[in-house]
Amino acid sequence: MNAKPRTLPLSKRGMSFETFMWAFTRATALGMYGFILFGVVGALAMGAQHSMTFVEVLRWALVSNPGHVEYTNLPDITPFASMFWRLVASGMFLTAGSHGIHGVIVVLDDYLPKDNQRNWNRYLNMAMFFVVAAAGLYIIWTA
Amino acid sequence: MEVTVKIFRYNPEKDQRGNYVTYKIEADPNDRVLDVLEHIKGKEDGTLSFRRSCAHGVCGSDAMRINGRNMLACKTLVRDVGANITVEPLLGLKVAKDLIVDMGPFFDNYKKMLPYLINDNPIPADGKERLQSPEQRARFDESTKCILCAACTTSCPSFWANDEYYGPAALVTAHRFIFDSRDEGADQRLHVISETNGSVRCHTAYNCTEACPRDIHITQAIGEIKLAMVTGKLE
């Protein structure tokens, strides 16, 4: 009886682009959960330290962009514009963006039977992602 | 009870497009939809065409859309679908005549999964068989129940959108062999499945699981294949 563990090494099963992106999408989904949890806990902590209203906490929670607490009653938004929080905001933004754009590519792929159509679908959506990512990062780091 | 049966009719030699014909017949609530179709073909209209063979839910020949859902006509009772029954061919495959669809593309995808045991190792010296524990057999037990009726594949929105997608039935076949401890061809099958038209086209709509007349948890099986592609674990 064959009782040895059955595991195929990567060299035998290979890793196609499709498989990699499937795993990537799951990983980014988990990453988003992490960022959201971190953002909510971080917002509550910042709210306690700086006497934020609940509305301000909510605005800050998901994307820790200093622009989200600008024009509020907070007297000083410098702590919200630290490199740490900008990095957290960038991480959340890029993770969510890449997860979402891959979802769009996969759904459109269903309706594109030809290889060159699928390639164009990928190129156009990735180009769109890079443009949006550049604009988003510019806002996060200059706000 | 009187049953009104609306049936999709299409004769490629006469019709440009399909149309619906309605029949009113007497049926017992415990009759099967297949009995109703047999009655119509035998007593009302002999030109009606549909597939059937064993008539007991084993051969998978008479999968069709009954009141909008993929079912086996031989396993569906009139009392469960009501007095107004609409019968149509499976979606996503070309209609050959009336309720008969061209199953060629479906079986082409099935063949791509290498649906046979692959093991070039010699038979164990002390025995005549490649033995397997009950636990090892149980690992793929459910996927052996597939009768290739195509109810799952033709209920899949990803397949409707793109008939190049191998479809749930082919993936269940792959599952049956990939997780078989006697089989050595998992790498070949995973290579095929990881292609663009393989398991990544499954977006977990669960239509296949709902449509399966054998109650196979198809979406779960496809999920296990996806995990095997990433982790390599075949247990």
Short mmCIF file of C-alpha atoms in Angstrom, two decimals:
data_model
loop_
_atom_site.label_atom_id
_atom_site.label_comp_id
_atom_site.label_asym_id
_atom_site.label_seq_id
_atom_site.Cartn_x
_atom_site.Cartn_y
_atom_site.Cartn_z
CA MET A 1 0.00 0.00 0.00
CA ASN A 2 1.36 3.40 -0.95
CA ALA A 3 1.32 5.37 2.31
CA LYS A 4 4.00 7.95 1.50
CA PRO A 5 2.87 11.59 1.48
CA ARG A 6 1.89 12.71 -1.96
CA THR A 7 3.27 16.15 -2.69
CA LEU A 8 4.23 17.45 -6.11
CA PRO A 9 7.27 19.73 -6.06
CA LEU A 10 6.96 23.07 -7.84
CA SER A 11 9.40 21.89 -10.52
CA LYS A 12 6.94 19.15 -11.50
CA ARG A 13 3.64 20.96 -11.31
CA GLY A 14 4.93 24.32 -12.59
CA MET A 15 3.44 27.70 -11.78
CA SER A 16 1.56 29.28 -14.64
CA PHE A 17 0.72 32.97 -14.71
CA GLU A 18 -2.92 32.10 -14.07
CA THR A 19 -2.09 30.02 -11.01
CA PHE A 20 0.24 32.67 -9.67
CA MET A 21 -2.40 35.36 -10.07
CA TRP A 22 -5.03 33.16 -8.44
CA ALA A 23 -2.77 32.78 -5.40
CA PHE A 24 -1.88 36.49 -5.55
CA THR A 25 -5.54 37.49 -5.42
CA ARG A 26 -6.13 35.34 -2.34
CA ALA A 27 -2.99 36.69 -0.70
CA THR A 28 -3.97 40.31 -1.39
CA ALA A 29 -7.47 39.63 -0.01
CA LEU A 30 -5.88 38.40 3.22
CA GLY A 31 -3.55 41.39 3.12
CA MET A 32 -6.51 43.72 2.90
CA TYR A 33 -8.09 42.11 5.94
CA GLY A 34 -4.81 42.74 7.76
CA PHE A 35 -4.65 46.37 6.64
CA ILE A 36 -8.28 46.96 7.55
CA LEU A 37 -7.80 45.48 11.01
CA PHE A 38 -4.61 47.46 11.49
CA GLY A 39 -6.33 50.62 10.22
CA VAL A 40 -9.30 50.26 12.56
CA VAL A 41 -7.14 49.53 15.60
CA GLY A 42 -4.73 52.31 14.62
CA ALA A 43 -7.59 54.76 14.13
CA LEU A 44 -9.03 53.93 17.53
CA ALA A 45 -5.61 54.44 19.10
CA MET A 46 -5.08 57.73 17.29
CA GLY A 47 -8.61 58.75 18.19
CA ALA A 48 -7.92 58.16 21.87
CA GLN A 49 -4.66 60.10 21.74
CA HIS A 50 -5.98 63.08 19.80
CA SER A 51 -9.61 63.30 20.93
CA MET A 52 -11.08 62.51 17.52
CA THR A 53 -14.80 62.31 16.97
CA PHE A 54 -16.21 58.99 15.77
CA VAL A 55 -16.75 60.46 12.30
CA GLU A 56 -13.08 61.44 12.12
CA VAL A 57 -12.04 57.98 13.30
CA LEU A 58 -14.13 56.38 10.56
CA ARG A 59 -12.71 58.68 7.89
CA TRP A 60 -9.22 57.81 8.99
CA ALA A 61 -9.69 54.11 9.58
CA LEU A 62 -9.55 52.47 6.16
CA VAL A 63 -7.01 54.60 4.33
CA SER A 64 -4.74 56.49 6.70
CA ASN A 65 -4.26 59.41 4.32
CA PRO A 66 -3.67 62.71 6.17
CA GLY A 67 -6.12 64.31 3.75
CA HIS A 68 -8.86 62.36 5.47
CA VAL A 69 -8.44 64.37 8.67
CA GLU A 70 -7.76 67.67 6.98
CA TYR A 71 -10.48 70.30 7.48
CA THR A 72 -11.61 68.66 10.71
CA ASN A 73 -11.58 70.09 14.20
CA LEU A 74 -8.26 68.41 14.97
CA PRO A 75 -5.84 71.19 15.90
CA ASP A 76 -2.73 69.42 14.55
CA ILE A 77 -2.68 66.81 11.83
CA THR A 78 1.10 66.38 11.81
CA PRO A 79 0.97 62.98 13.62
CA PHE A 80 -1.41 61.74 10.95
CA ALA A 81 1.00 62.66 8.18
CA SER A 82 3.95 60.64 9.45
CA MET A 83 5.92 58.39 7.13
CA PHE A 84 4.57 55.34 8.98
CA TRP A 85 0.93 56.19 8.31
CA ARG A 86 1.67 57.16 4.73
CA LEU A 87 3.31 53.76 4.25
CA VAL A 88 0.26 52.04 5.75
CA ALA A 89 -2.02 54.03 3.44
CA SER A 90 0.15 53.20 0.43
CA GLY A 91 0.12 49.51 1.34
CA MET A 92 -3.66 49.41 1.65
CA PHE A 93 -4.12 51.36 -1.56
CA LEU A 94 -1.75 49.22 -3.66
CA THR A 95 -3.03 45.95 -2.19
CA ALA A 96 -6.66 46.84 -2.82
CA GLY A 97 -5.88 48.29 -6.27
CA SER A 98 -3.92 45.27 -7.51
CA HIS A 99 -6.54 42.90 -6.08
CA GLY A 100 -9.34 44.80 -7.77
CA ILE A 101 -7.66 45.21 -11.14
CA HIS A 102 -6.91 41.50 -11.27
CA GLY A 103 -10.58 40.80 -10.55
CA VAL A 104 -11.54 43.01 -13.50
CA ILE A 105 -9.05 41.21 -15.75
CA VAL A 106 -10.34 37.77 -14.75
CA VAL A 107 -14.00 38.65 -15.27
CA LEU A 108 -13.35 40.27 -18.67
CA ASP A 109 -11.20 37.26 -19.66
CA ASP A 110 -14.36 35.14 -19.51
CA TYR A 111 -15.74 37.06 -22.45
CA LEU A 112 -12.53 37.17 -24.48
CA PRO A 113 -11.85 33.81 -26.12
CA LYS A 114 -8.79 34.85 -28.17
CA ASP A 115 -5.27 35.06 -26.75
CA ASN A 116 -4.52 38.47 -28.24
CA GLN A 117 -7.77 39.87 -26.82
CA ARG A 118 -6.80 38.60 -23.40
CA ASN A 119 -3.32 40.08 -23.74
CA TRP A 120 -4.81 43.47 -24.59
CA ASN A 121 -7.16 43.13 -21.67
CA ARG A 122 -4.17 42.62 -19.41
CA TYR A 123 -2.05 45.40 -20.92
CA LEU A 124 -4.83 47.99 -20.82
CA ASN A 125 -5.93 47.18 -17.30
CA MET A 126 -2.37 47.07 -16.00
CA ALA A 127 -1.63 50.41 -17.68
CA MET A 128 -4.77 51.81 -16.07
CA PHE A 129 -3.63 50.44 -12.71
CA PHE A 130 -0.20 52.06 -13.00
CA VAL A 131 -1.74 55.45 -13.86
CA VAL A 132 -4.20 55.23 -10.97
CA ALA A 133 -1.47 53.96 -8.62
CA ALA A 134 0.82 56.86 -9.55
CA ALA A 135 -1.97 59.38 -8.97
CA GLY A 136 -2.98 57.75 -5.68
CA LEU A 137 0.57 57.60 -4.34
CA TYR A 138 1.11 61.22 -5.34
CA ILE A 139 -1.94 62.22 -3.31
CA ILE A 140 -0.95 60.10 -0.29
CA TRP A 141 2.60 61.44 -0.18
CA THR A 142 1.89 65.08 -0.93
CA ALA A 143 -1.28 65.60 1.08
CA MET B 1 -53.84 15.80 -13.05
CA GLU B 2 -53.65 17.79 -16.26
CA VAL B 3 -50.13 18.90 -17.07
CA THR B 4 -49.22 21.62 -19.52
CA VAL B 5 -45.83 20.90 -21.04
CA LYS B 6 -44.07 23.55 -23.06
CA ILE B 7 -41.21 22.01 -25.01
CA PHE B 8 -38.46 23.66 -27.02
CA ARG B 9 -38.58 22.32 -30.56
CA TYR B 10 -35.94 22.76 -33.25
CA ASN B 11 -35.45 20.81 -36.44
CA PRO B 12 -32.25 21.92 -38.21
CA GLU B 13 -33.60 20.67 -41.54
CA LYS B 14 -36.70 22.87 -41.38
CA ASP B 15 -36.36 25.60 -38.78
CA GLN B 16 -34.29 28.76 -38.86
CA ARG B 17 -34.66 29.01 -35.11
CA GLY B 18 -36.24 27.12 -32.28
CA ASN B 19 -39.77 27.58 -31.03
CA TYR B 20 -41.92 26.28 -28.18
CA VAL B 21 -44.78 23.81 -28.60
CA THR B 22 -47.28 23.27 -25.80
CA TYR B 23 -48.90 19.92 -25.04
CA LYS B 24 -51.65 19.22 -22.53
CA ILE B 25 -51.65 15.69 -21.19
CA GLU B 26 -52.89 13.69 -18.22
CA ALA B 27 -50.14 12.61 -15.83
CA ASP B 28 -49.84 11.17 -12.36
CA PRO B 29 -48.07 13.40 -9.81
CA ASN B 30 -45.66 10.54 -9.22
CA ASP B 31 -44.77 10.30 -12.91
CA ARG B 32 -41.33 11.46 -13.88
CA VAL B 33 -40.79 14.20 -16.45
CA LEU B 34 -39.19 11.51 -18.59
CA ASP B 35 -42.51 9.59 -18.49
CA VAL B 36 -44.28 12.74 -19.64
CA LEU B 37 -41.86 13.15 -22.54
CA GLU B 38 -42.23 9.46 -23.45
CA HIS B 39 -46.01 9.89 -23.43
CA ILE B 40 -45.82 12.91 -25.73
CA LYS B 41 -43.43 11.14 -28.09
CA GLY B 42 -45.48 7.93 -28.09
CA LYS B 43 -49.01 9.34 -28.20
CA GLU B 44 -48.89 12.99 -29.29
CA ASP B 45 -45.92 13.76 -31.49
CA GLY B 46 -43.46 11.10 -32.62
CA THR B 47 -41.05 13.70 -34.03
CA LEU B 48 -40.04 14.88 -30.55
CA SER B 49 -36.37 14.06 -29.97
CA PHE B 50 -34.58 13.64 -26.67
CA ARG B 51 -31.88 11.41 -25.24
CA ARG B 52 -32.61 8.71 -22.69
CA SER B 53 -31.09 5.37 -21.90
CA CYS B 54 -31.20 3.76 -18.45
CA ALA B 55 -34.02 5.98 -17.16
CA HIS B 56 -32.80 5.51 -13.59
CA GLY B 57 -30.37 8.37 -13.03
CA VAL B 58 -27.24 6.41 -13.82
CA CYS B 59 -26.39 6.98 -17.47
CA GLY B 60 -26.80 10.77 -17.46
CA SER B 61 -28.35 10.87 -20.94
CA ASP B 62 -31.48 12.86 -20.20
CA ALA B 63 -30.09 16.00 -18.60
CA MET B 64 -32.19 18.96 -19.69
CA ARG B 65 -33.50 22.26 -18.44
CA ILE B 66 -36.77 21.75 -16.60
CA ASN B 67 -38.48 24.94 -15.47
CA GLY B 68 -35.18 26.75 -15.90
CA ARG B 69 -33.00 24.35 -13.90
CA ASN B 70 -30.71 21.62 -15.13
CA MET B 71 -32.07 18.25 -14.04
CA LEU B 72 -32.28 14.64 -15.13
CA ALA B 73 -35.77 14.06 -16.57
CA CYS B 74 -35.71 10.54 -15.12
CA LYS B 75 -35.12 11.78 -11.57
CA THR B 76 -37.61 14.65 -11.61
CA LEU B 77 -41.17 13.98 -10.51
CA VAL B 78 -44.13 15.90 -11.89
CA ARG B 79 -45.32 16.70 -8.36
CA ASP B 80 -42.01 18.47 -7.69
CA VAL B 81 -42.17 20.76 -10.72
CA GLY B 82 -45.92 21.44 -10.86
CA ALA B 83 -48.58 21.31 -13.53
CA ASN B 84 -46.83 23.78 -15.83
CA ILE B 85 -43.58 22.35 -17.07
CA THR B 86 -41.16 23.99 -19.47
CA VAL B 87 -38.56 21.69 -20.97
CA GLU B 88 -35.57 23.06 -22.85
CA PRO B 89 -32.18 21.75 -24.01
CA LEU B 90 -29.05 22.39 -21.94
CA LEU B 91 -27.56 25.87 -22.32
CA GLY B 92 -24.13 26.51 -23.76
CA LEU B 93 -23.99 23.54 -26.14
CA LYS B 94 -25.25 23.65 -29.72
CA VAL B 95 -28.73 22.23 -30.15
CA ALA B 96 -28.74 19.32 -32.60
CA LYS B 97 -32.50 18.71 -32.52
CA ASP B 98 -35.24 19.52 -30.01
CA LEU B 99 -33.81 18.58 -26.59
CA ILE B 100 -30.64 16.99 -27.95
CA VAL B 101 -27.42 19.01 -27.72
CA ASP B 102 -24.05 18.36 -29.32
CA MET B 103 -22.02 16.81 -26.50
CA GLY B 104 -18.82 16.77 -28.61
CA PRO B 105 -17.15 19.84 -27.03
CA PHE B 106 -18.10 18.57 -23.57
CA PHE B 107 -16.38 15.24 -24.12
CA ASP B 108 -13.39 16.93 -25.80
CA ASN B 109 -12.82 18.80 -22.53
CA TYR B 110 -13.31 15.58 -20.59
CA LYS B 111 -10.58 13.88 -22.63
CA LYS B 112 -8.15 16.71 -21.94
CA MET B 113 -8.16 15.68 -18.28
CA LEU B 114 -6.57 12.31 -19.18
CA PRO B 115 -9.47 10.37 -17.64
CA TYR B 116 -7.61 7.14 -16.95
CA LEU B 117 -5.17 5.82 -14.37
CA ILE B 118 -1.58 6.80 -15.14
CA ASN B 119 1.02 4.69 -13.41
CA ASP B 120 4.04 3.31 -15.22
CA ASN B 121 5.54 1.77 -12.09
CA PRO B 122 5.61 -2.04 -12.03
CA ILE B 123 2.90 -3.85 -10.09
CA PRO B 124 4.05 -4.59 -6.51
CA ALA B 125 6.02 -7.85 -6.43
CA ASP B 126 3.99 -9.30 -3.57
CA GLY B 127 0.58 -8.74 -4.99
CA LYS B 128 -1.62 -8.43 -8.04
CA GLU B 129 -3.09 -5.05 -7.25
CA ARG B 130 -2.06 -1.53 -6.34
CA LEU B 131 -3.62 -1.44 -2.89
CA GLN B 132 -5.21 1.57 -1.30
CA SER B 133 -6.46 2.21 2.24
CA PRO B 134 -10.14 3.08 2.84
CA GLU B 135 -9.01 6.61 3.78
CA GLN B 136 -7.10 7.00 0.53
CA ARG B 137 -10.14 5.77 -1.39
CA ALA B 138 -12.44 8.10 0.50
CA ARG B 139 -10.33 11.10 -0.57
CA PHE B 140 -11.77 11.04 -4.09
CA ASP B 141 -14.89 8.96 -3.49
CA GLU B 142 -17.33 11.73 -4.26
CA SER B 143 -15.83 12.61 -7.63
CA THR B 144 -16.19 8.98 -8.80
CA LYS B 145 -19.97 9.48 -8.70
CA CYS B 146 -19.96 11.76 -11.77
CA ILE B 147 -22.13 10.38 -14.60
CA LEU B 148 -21.05 12.98 -17.18
CA CYS B 149 -24.56 14.27 -17.74
CA ALA B 150 -23.22 17.83 -18.33
CA ALA B 151 -25.82 19.39 -16.00
CA CYS B 152 -23.03 21.11 -14.08
CA THR B 153 -21.01 22.39 -17.02
CA THR B 154 -24.07 23.79 -18.80
CA SER B 155 -25.26 25.56 -15.65
CA CYS B 156 -21.95 27.39 -15.26
CA PRO B 157 -22.02 31.10 -16.18
CA SER B 158 -18.29 30.99 -16.95
CA PHE B 159 -18.97 28.24 -19.50
CA TRP B 160 -21.88 30.20 -21.02
CA ALA B 161 -19.54 33.16 -21.46
CA ASN B 162 -16.65 31.13 -22.84
CA ASP B 163 -17.12 27.61 -24.13
CA GLU B 164 -13.34 27.16 -24.22
CA TYR B 165 -13.49 26.77 -20.44
CA TYR B 166 -13.07 23.09 -19.59
CA GLY B 167 -16.02 23.24 -17.23
CA PRO B 168 -16.92 21.68 -13.88
CA ALA B 169 -17.46 18.12 -15.13
CA ALA B 170 -13.97 17.92 -16.65
CA LEU B 171 -12.47 19.32 -13.45
CA VAL B 172 -14.34 16.77 -11.34
CA THR B 173 -12.84 14.07 -13.56
CA ALA B 174 -9.40 15.55 -12.97
CA HIS B 175 -10.10 15.59 -9.22
CA ARG B 176 -11.01 11.91 -9.32
CA PHE B 177 -7.53 11.00 -10.61
CA ILE B 178 -5.34 13.72 -9.06
CA PHE B 179 -6.27 12.62 -5.53
CA ASP B 180 -6.12 8.90 -6.28
CA SER B 181 -3.08 7.55 -4.38
CA ARG B 182 -2.46 4.98 -7.13
CA ASP B 183 -2.19 7.57 -9.86
CA GLU B 184 1.09 9.17 -10.94
CA GLY B 185 -0.22 11.60 -13.56
CA ALA B 186 -1.19 14.52 -11.33
CA ASP B 187 1.57 16.73 -12.76
CA GLN B 188 0.28 16.26 -16.32
CA ARG B 189 -3.28 17.04 -15.29
CA LEU B 190 -2.31 20.06 -13.19
CA HIS B 191 -0.41 21.44 -16.17
CA VAL B 192 -3.57 21.25 -18.28
CA ILE B 193 -5.80 22.63 -15.54
CA SER B 194 -3.51 25.57 -14.80
CA GLU B 195 -3.94 26.86 -18.34
CA THR B 196 -6.05 29.92 -19.09
CA ASN B 197 -9.19 27.84 -19.66
CA GLY B 198 -8.68 25.68 -16.60
CA SER B 199 -9.74 26.02 -13.01
CA VAL B 200 -9.08 29.78 -12.81
CA ARG B 201 -12.17 30.33 -14.94
CA CYS B 202 -14.24 29.01 -12.03
CA HIS B 203 -15.58 31.97 -10.07
CA THR B 204 -17.37 29.84 -7.47
CA ALA B 205 -20.92 30.61 -8.60
CA TYR B 206 -22.00 27.25 -7.10
CA ASN B 207 -24.47 26.63 -9.97
CA CYS B 208 -22.68 23.36 -10.71
CA THR B 209 -23.11 22.08 -7.17
CA GLU B 210 -26.81 22.97 -7.25
CA ALA B 211 -27.34 21.33 -10.63
CA CYS B 212 -25.51 18.07 -9.96
CA PRO B 213 -28.03 15.20 -9.85
CA ARG B 214 -25.49 13.12 -7.95
CA ASP B 215 -25.05 15.72 -5.20
CA ILE B 216 -21.33 16.04 -5.78
CA HIS B 217 -19.82 19.10 -4.09
CA ILE B 218 -18.30 20.24 -7.35
CA THR B 219 -17.24 23.75 -6.34
CA GLN B 220 -15.41 22.28 -3.36
CA ALA B 221 -13.67 19.76 -5.61
CA ILE B 222 -12.53 22.57 -7.92
CA GLY B 223 -11.31 24.50 -4.88
CA GLU B 224 -9.25 21.49 -3.81
CA ILE B 225 -7.67 21.34 -7.25
CA LYS B 226 -6.80 25.04 -7.06
CA LEU B 227 -5.13 24.48 -3.70
CA ALA B 228 -3.22 21.48 -5.07
CA MET B 229 -1.97 23.69 -7.91
CA VAL B 230 -0.51 26.16 -5.43
CA THR B 231 0.67 23.87 -2.64
CA GLY B 232 1.37 20.65 -4.55
CA LYS B 233 -0.31 18.62 -1.81
CA LEU B 234 -2.31 15.70 -3.18
CA GLU B 235 -3.58 14.28 0.08
#
